[in-house]
Amino acid sequence: MQFGIFSVGDVTTDPTTGRTPSEAERIQAMVAIALKAEEVGLDVFATGEHHNPPFVPSSPTTMLGFIAAQTERLVLSTATTLITTNDPVKIAEDFAMLQHLAGGRVDLMMGRGNTGPVYPWFGKDIRDGIPLAVENYHLLRRLWREQRVDWQGKFRTPLQGFTATPAPLDGTPPFVWHGSIRSPEIAEQAAYYGDGFFHNNIFWNKEHTQQMIALYRQRFEHYGHGAAEQAIVGLGGQVFMAETEAAAKKFFRPYFDNAPVYGHGPSLEDFTEMTPLTVGTPEMVIDRTLGFADFAGDYQRQLFLMDHAGLPLDVVLEQIEMLGREVVPVLRKEFESRRPAGVPSDPPTHASLVAAGPDAPHHLVEPARDRIQAETKA
C-alpha cells in the first residue's frame, strides 16, 4: 500500500506568532516536505494546483521536476490537475516531459478544483465543469495513446494531424486518478476508463465517502475492469500528533480555528467526530486510519495533509518524521494482513504498466468500449 503527503500550498499566517511566510518560503517549504517524505520512507508526494492567493503551486510539473532531481524513489503526483481549465495538449506535454525527467515516477490526479473564479481566468464557464472534465480527459487519453490526433470538440479549437511531444516514457502513459468529493459523474468517469478514484475525505463524513466509493467500485466492475473490490481507491486525510491527545489539541487548536478552509466553523471536537481529521497520539492515528477500510473497502493509497493552516515548517517536518517512523510501518503491516487475496496492494506504477505490455487495457483510449465491442463481435 502506498502512503504519502499531499499539500495544497496555502500561504497562511501563523495564528500563534502573526508571521506570514513569503511565497518563496512557502514554495521551498513544500520542497523540503517532499524530501522529508522520501527520507522517512513514504511513497508519494502530491502537490495541488491553484491559480489564486493564498496558494502558490500554480505550476505543479515545475515543482515536481525540481523534486525529481533531488529524490530517487518518491512517486511524484498531483492532488489536483485542473482538467477543466488546463489545455489537454499542455497537460499531455508537461506530464510526459516530467515522466522522462523522473524516470517514470509520476502519476496525476484529475480534478475540477474548488475555486470558481479560475474558470473565467482561463476562458471557461464554471457551468461547463463536468462536460469540460469529460471532453478534456478523453482528448488527453488520445494524445497519450495515438501518434497523430484529429480532434473536434466543443471546448477547444480543432486539432488536425497533431502529435504531442514528447511521447510518454516507454510508450506508456502515466496512471491517472480522478479526484472528487461530491460529483458522481467523476466516479463514473474513473470507472469507465479503469482509472483510480481518489476521495479526499477530509471534509466529509464516512457515510458520504462510502457512498461515492461504492458507486465507483460498482461501475468499475460493470465496465469489466475486474471485481468491485479490485478497483483502485485512494483516500485523503489530515492528522496532527503529539505524545498525548491533550497536547496535540492544545497545540493544533489555534491553527484549526483559523484555517482558511475550515476555520471559523465547527469546533475541533465536532470536526474530528464528523470527519476523518485525527488530532491525538500516533496510536490514535493508526486506529482511525485502519478504520477507513471498514467503510471504503481495501484500498491502495493513503495521503495525509500535514502542512495546512500556517503550521511552521519545523513542526510539519516533525509530524512527517512521526508519520514515517511510528505510524506508517504499523499501517502497512496491518492493512496488508487484512487484505483479501486478489485485491491489489498498490496502484499501478510505471514499472507495472510497462511490464503489462503494449496490449494491456491501459494503452487503449476506451478500454470499456473496446471490450464491449469485442464481446459483441464474438
Tab-separated table of N, CA, C and O in Angstrom, residues 147-215:
chain	number	residue	atom	x	y	z
A	147	GLN	N	-0.441	8.475	-32.169
A	147	GLN	CA	0.670	9.267	-32.682
A	147	GLN	C	0.197	10.523	-33.400
A	147	GLN	O	0.845	11.573	-33.322
A	148	ARG	N	-0.910	10.418	-34.103
A	148	ARG	CA	-1.485	11.571	-34.796
A	148	ARG	C	-2.950	11.688	-34.402
A	148	ARG	O	-3.708	10.714	-34.502
A	149	VAL	N	-3.347	12.876	-33.962
A	149	VAL	CA	-4.696	13.063	-33.445
A	149	VAL	C	-5.443	14.092	-34.290
A	149	VAL	O	-4.972	15.221	-34.473
A	150	ASP	N	-6.600	13.687	-34.797
A	150	ASP	CA	-7.570	14.611	-35.385
A	150	ASP	C	-8.700	14.761	-34.371
A	150	ASP	O	-9.265	13.762	-33.906
A	151	TRP	N	-9.002	15.994	-34.050
A	151	TRP	CA	-9.957	16.206	-32.945
A	151	TRP	C	-10.830	17.413	-33.228
A	151	TRP	O	-10.360	18.455	-33.677
A	152	GLN	N	-12.110	17.250	-32.917
A	152	GLN	CA	-13.014	18.392	-32.911
A	152	GLN	C	-14.001	18.184	-31.780
A	152	GLN	O	-14.698	17.166	-31.720
A	153	GLY	N	-14.033	19.134	-30.873
A	153	GLY	CA	-14.931	19.061	-29.733
A	153	GLY	C	-15.623	20.392	-29.519
A	153	GLY	O	-15.609	21.268	-30.382
A	154	LYS	N	-16.169	20.556	-28.350
A	154	LYS	CA	-16.943	21.754	-28.033
A	154	LYS	C	-16.110	22.851	-27.404
A	154	LYS	O	-16.400	24.034	-27.573
A	155	PHE	N	-15.036	22.477	-26.689
A	155	PHE	CA	-14.404	23.435	-25.794
A	155	PHE	C	-13.013	23.903	-26.212
A	155	PHE	O	-12.401	24.685	-25.499
A	156	ARG	N	-12.478	23.419	-27.294
A	156	ARG	CA	-11.194	23.936	-27.761
A	156	ARG	C	-11.171	23.903	-29.285
A	156	ARG	O	-12.017	23.278	-29.918
A	157	THR	N	-10.186	24.581	-29.855
A	157	THR	CA	-10.056	24.588	-31.302
A	157	THR	C	-9.706	23.189	-31.806
A	157	THR	O	-9.091	22.398	-31.085
A	158	PRO	N	-10.077	22.856	-33.034
A	158	PRO	CA	-9.809	21.516	-33.560
A	158	PRO	C	-8.309	21.251	-33.699
A	158	PRO	O	-7.489	22.166	-33.790
A	159	LEU	N	-7.971	19.976	-33.717
A	159	LEU	CA	-6.608	19.517	-33.978
A	159	LEU	C	-6.630	18.705	-35.268
A	159	LEU	O	-7.537	17.899	-35.483
A	160	GLN	N	-5.618	18.903	-36.077
A	160	GLN	CA	-5.509	18.150	-37.325
A	160	GLN	C	-4.099	17.577	-37.445
A	160	GLN	O	-3.126	18.317	-37.515
A	161	GLY	N	-4.012	16.257	-37.418
A	161	GLY	CA	-2.714	15.595	-37.531
A	161	GLY	C	-1.729	16.004	-36.463
A	161	GLY	O	-0.521	16.059	-36.705
A	162	PHE	N	-2.217	16.231	-35.248
A	162	PHE	CA	-1.354	16.735	-34.170
A	162	PHE	C	-0.649	15.586	-33.461
A	162	PHE	O	-1.251	14.549	-33.159
A	163	THR	N	0.626	15.787	-33.152
A	163	THR	CA	1.411	14.826	-32.382
A	163	THR	C	1.970	15.521	-31.144
A	163	THR	O	2.696	16.512	-31.259
A	164	ALA	N	1.616	15.018	-29.973
A	164	ALA	CA	2.127	15.584	-28.723
A	164	ALA	C	3.564	15.119	-28.509
A	164	ALA	O	3.888	13.954	-28.727
A	165	THR	N	4.422	16.038	-28.096
A	165	THR	CA	5.812	15.696	-27.825
A	165	THR	C	6.227	16.222	-26.464
A	165	THR	O	5.813	17.319	-26.074
A	166	PRO	N	7.059	15.469	-25.715
A	166	PRO	CA	7.497	14.126	-26.071
A	166	PRO	C	6.373	13.112	-25.873
A	166	PRO	O	5.411	13.384	-25.152
A	167	ALA	N	6.522	11.955	-26.513
A	167	ALA	CA	5.608	10.855	-26.241
A	167	ALA	C	5.842	10.361	-24.816
A	167	ALA	O	6.917	10.564	-24.241
A	168	PRO	N	4.856	9.731	-24.211
A	168	PRO	CA	5.069	9.178	-22.867
A	168	PRO	C	6.284	8.253	-22.809
A	168	PRO	O	6.607	7.573	-23.786
A	169	LEU	N	6.941	8.238	-21.679
A	169	LEU	CA	8.118	7.409	-21.469
A	169	LEU	C	7.778	5.934	-21.720
A	169	LEU	O	6.758	5.426	-21.221
A	170	ASP	N	8.604	5.265	-22.491
A	170	ASP	CA	8.411	3.852	-22.824
A	170	ASP	C	7.067	3.602	-23.507
A	170	ASP	O	6.532	2.483	-23.456
A	171	GLY	N	6.510	4.646	-24.140
A	171	GLY	CA	5.223	4.494	-24.795
A	171	GLY	C	4.088	4.192	-23.835
A	171	GLY	O	3.040	3.666	-24.241
A	172	THR	N	4.253	4.540	-22.564
A	172	THR	CA	3.296	4.167	-21.519
A	172	THR	C	2.811	5.406	-20.771
A	172	THR	O	3.574	6.020	-20.009
A	173	PRO	N	1.569	5.812	-20.977
A	173	PRO	CA	1.047	6.999	-20.299
A	173	PRO	C	1.051	6.832	-18.780
A	173	PRO	O	0.975	5.713	-18.265
A	174	PRO	N	1.120	7.940	-18.050
A	174	PRO	CA	1.042	7.852	-16.587
A	174	PRO	C	-0.307	7.293	-16.137
A	174	PRO	O	-1.318	7.454	-16.821
A	175	PHE	N	-0.299	6.655	-14.983
A	175	PHE	CA	-1.557	6.249	-14.370
A	175	PHE	C	-2.282	7.492	-13.881
A	175	PHE	O	-1.672	8.433	-13.364
A	176	VAL	N	-3.602	7.486	-14.044
A	176	VAL	CA	-4.415	8.654	-13.701
A	176	VAL	C	-5.417	8.294	-12.605
A	176	VAL	O	-6.067	7.240	-12.650
A	177	TRP	N	-5.510	9.185	-11.641
A	177	TRP	CA	-6.575	9.162	-10.642
A	177	TRP	C	-7.571	10.269	-10.989
A	177	TRP	O	-7.187	11.290	-11.543
A	178	HIS	N	-8.826	10.070	-10.613
A	178	HIS	CA	-9.831	11.122	-10.722
A	178	HIS	C	-10.264	11.467	-9.307
A	178	HIS	O	-10.762	10.604	-8.575
A	179	GLY	N	-10.047	12.718	-8.926
A	179	GLY	CA	-10.371	13.137	-7.578
A	179	GLY	C	-11.684	13.881	-7.535
A	179	GLY	O	-11.922	14.796	-8.332
A	180	SER	N	-12.548	13.494	-6.620
A	180	SER	CA	-13.819	14.189	-6.452
A	180	SER	C	-14.333	13.965	-5.046
A	180	SER	O	-14.195	12.874	-4.491
A	181	ILE	N	-14.929	15.003	-4.506
A	181	ILE	CA	-15.556	14.883	-3.192
A	181	ILE	C	-17.049	14.612	-3.327
A	181	ILE	O	-17.623	13.853	-2.557
A	182	ARG	N	-17.685	15.210	-4.339
A	182	ARG	CA	-19.145	15.201	-4.355
A	182	ARG	C	-19.785	14.887	-5.703
A	182	ARG	O	-21.021	14.868	-5.789
A	183	SER	N	-19.029	14.639	-6.757
A	183	SER	CA	-19.612	14.508	-8.092
A	183	SER	C	-19.628	13.049	-8.548
A	183	SER	O	-18.589	12.484	-8.905
A	184	PRO	N	-20.809	12.425	-8.600
A	184	PRO	CA	-20.873	11.036	-9.059
A	184	PRO	C	-20.431	10.876	-10.515
A	184	PRO	O	-19.968	9.805	-10.905
A	185	GLU	N	-20.559	11.943	-11.314
A	185	GLU	CA	-20.112	11.856	-12.701
A	185	GLU	C	-18.619	11.566	-12.806
A	185	GLU	O	-18.164	10.898	-13.746
A	186	ILE	N	-17.833	12.065	-11.855
A	186	ILE	CA	-16.389	11.839	-11.878
A	186	ILE	C	-16.059	10.421	-11.433
A	186	ILE	O	-15.147	9.778	-11.970
A	187	ALA	N	-16.802	9.899	-10.467
A	187	ALA	CA	-16.636	8.494	-10.097
A	187	ALA	C	-16.962	7.600	-11.284
A	187	ALA	O	-16.272	6.597	-11.546
A	188	GLU	N	-17.998	7.956	-12.033
A	188	GLU	CA	-18.365	7.206	-13.238
A	188	GLU	C	-17.253	7.290	-14.283
A	188	GLU	O	-16.919	6.284	-14.937
A	189	GLN	N	-16.682	8.469	-14.446
A	189	GLN	CA	-15.604	8.643	-15.411
A	189	GLN	C	-14.401	7.767	-15.062
A	189	GLN	O	-13.838	7.088	-15.924
A	190	ALA	N	-14.008	7.774	-13.801
A	190	ALA	CA	-12.885	6.938	-13.369
A	190	ALA	C	-13.170	5.465	-13.638
A	190	ALA	O	-12.305	4.724	-14.119
A	191	ALA	N	-14.386	5.024	-13.357
A	191	ALA	CA	-14.752	3.631	-13.560
A	191	ALA	C	-14.766	3.264	-15.039
A	191	ALA	O	-14.320	2.179	-15.424
A	192	TYR	N	-15.255	4.149	-15.873
A	192	TYR	CA	-15.362	3.867	-17.307
A	192	TYR	C	-13.992	3.554	-17.908
A	192	TYR	O	-13.844	2.619	-18.694
A	193	TYR	N	-12.993	4.334	-17.544
A	193	TYR	CA	-11.664	4.142	-18.119
A	193	TYR	C	-10.815	3.135	-17.350
A	193	TYR	O	-9.709	2.801	-17.784
A	194	GLY	N	-11.295	2.672	-16.207
A	194	GLY	CA	-10.485	1.769	-15.399
A	194	GLY	C	-9.379	2.476	-14.660
A	194	GLY	O	-8.368	1.865	-14.296
A	195	ASP	N	-9.549	3.787	-14.417
A	195	ASP	CA	-8.562	4.585	-13.691
A	195	ASP	C	-8.822	4.501	-12.187
A	195	ASP	O	-9.781	3.877	-11.733
A	196	GLY	N	-7.955	5.174	-11.416
A	196	GLY	CA	-8.136	5.216	-9.980
A	196	GLY	C	-9.127	6.297	-9.571
A	196	GLY	O	-9.352	7.273	-10.298
A	197	PHE	N	-9.719	6.125	-8.396
A	197	PHE	CA	-10.633	7.124	-7.846
A	197	PHE	C	-10.113	7.541	-6.480
A	197	PHE	O	-9.900	6.702	-5.600
A	198	PHE	N	-9.909	8.844	-6.316
A	198	PHE	CA	-9.377	9.370	-5.059
A	198	PHE	C	-10.442	10.232	-4.409
A	198	PHE	O	-10.932	11.189	-5.016
A	199	HIS	N	-10.795	9.884	-3.186
A	199	HIS	CA	-11.781	10.671	-2.437
A	199	HIS	C	-11.069	11.363	-1.286
A	199	HIS	O	-10.607	10.719	-0.353
A	200	ASN	N	-10.955	12.682	-1.395
A	200	ASN	CA	-10.283	13.451	-0.348
A	200	ASN	C	-11.278	13.704	0.773
A	200	ASN	O	-11.978	14.706	0.793
A	201	ASN	N	-11.303	12.766	1.683
A	201	ASN	CA	-12.386	12.749	2.661
A	201	ASN	C	-12.091	13.585	3.903
A	201	ASN	O	-12.582	13.290	4.981
A	202	ILE	N	-11.321	14.667	3.767
A	202	ILE	CA	-11.027	15.465	4.958
A	202	ILE	C	-12.210	16.333	5.372
A	202	ILE	O	-12.244	16.830	6.496
A	203	PHE	N	-13.185	16.532	4.492
A	203	PHE	CA	-14.292	17.424	4.819
A	203	PHE	C	-15.620	16.699	5.062
A	203	PHE	O	-16.590	17.317	5.454
A	204	TRP	N	-15.671	15.407	4.785
A	204	TRP	CA	-16.958	14.742	4.724
A	204	TRP	C	-17.021	13.574	5.701
A	204	TRP	O	-16.020	12.985	6.077
A	205	ASN	N	-18.267	13.245	6.072
A	205	ASN	CA	-18.445	12.112	6.964
A	205	ASN	C	-18.251	10.804	6.203
A	205	ASN	O	-18.269	10.764	4.967
A	206	LYS	N	-18.071	9.747	6.943
A	206	LYS	CA	-17.734	8.464	6.327
A	206	LYS	C	-18.878	7.923	5.477
A	206	LYS	O	-18.639	7.195	4.497
A	207	GLU	N	-20.122	8.274	5.806
A	207	GLU	CA	-21.248	7.780	5.028
A	207	GLU	C	-21.206	8.322	3.600
A	207	GLU	O	-21.476	7.605	2.636
A	208	HIS	N	-20.843	9.595	3.464
A	208	HIS	CA	-20.741	10.177	2.125
A	208	HIS	C	-19.581	9.551	1.355
A	208	HIS	O	-19.729	9.196	0.177
A	209	THR	N	-18.450	9.419	2.004
A	209	THR	CA	-17.288	8.808	1.360
A	209	THR	C	-17.607	7.390	0.916
A	209	THR	O	-17.283	6.972	-0.204
A	210	GLN	N	-18.262	6.642	1.770
A	210	GLN	CA	-18.630	5.268	1.456
A	210	GLN	C	-19.534	5.204	0.230
A	210	GLN	O	-19.355	4.346	-0.651
A	211	GLN	N	-20.471	6.118	0.137
A	211	GLN	CA	-21.408	6.130	-0.989
A	211	GLN	C	-20.686	6.399	-2.312
A	211	GLN	O	-20.944	5.730	-3.325
A	212	MET	N	-19.772	7.369	-2.318
A	212	MET	CA	-19.054	7.711	-3.544
A	212	MET	C	-18.147	6.565	-3.991
A	212	MET	O	-18.093	6.221	-5.179
A	213	ILE	N	-17.435	5.975	-3.054
A	213	ILE	CA	-16.515	4.892	-3.412
A	213	ILE	C	-17.285	3.644	-3.845
A	213	ILE	O	-16.879	2.942	-4.776
A	214	ALA	N	-18.410	3.386	-3.195
A	214	ALA	CA	-19.223	2.237	-3.588
A	214	ALA	C	-19.728	2.394	-5.023
A	214	ALA	O	-19.766	1.416	-5.793
A	215	LEU	N	-20.117	3.611	-5.403
A	215	LEU	CA	-20.544	3.861	-6.775
A	215	LEU	C	-19.412	3.568	-7.751
A	215	LEU	O	-19.607	2.885	-8.764
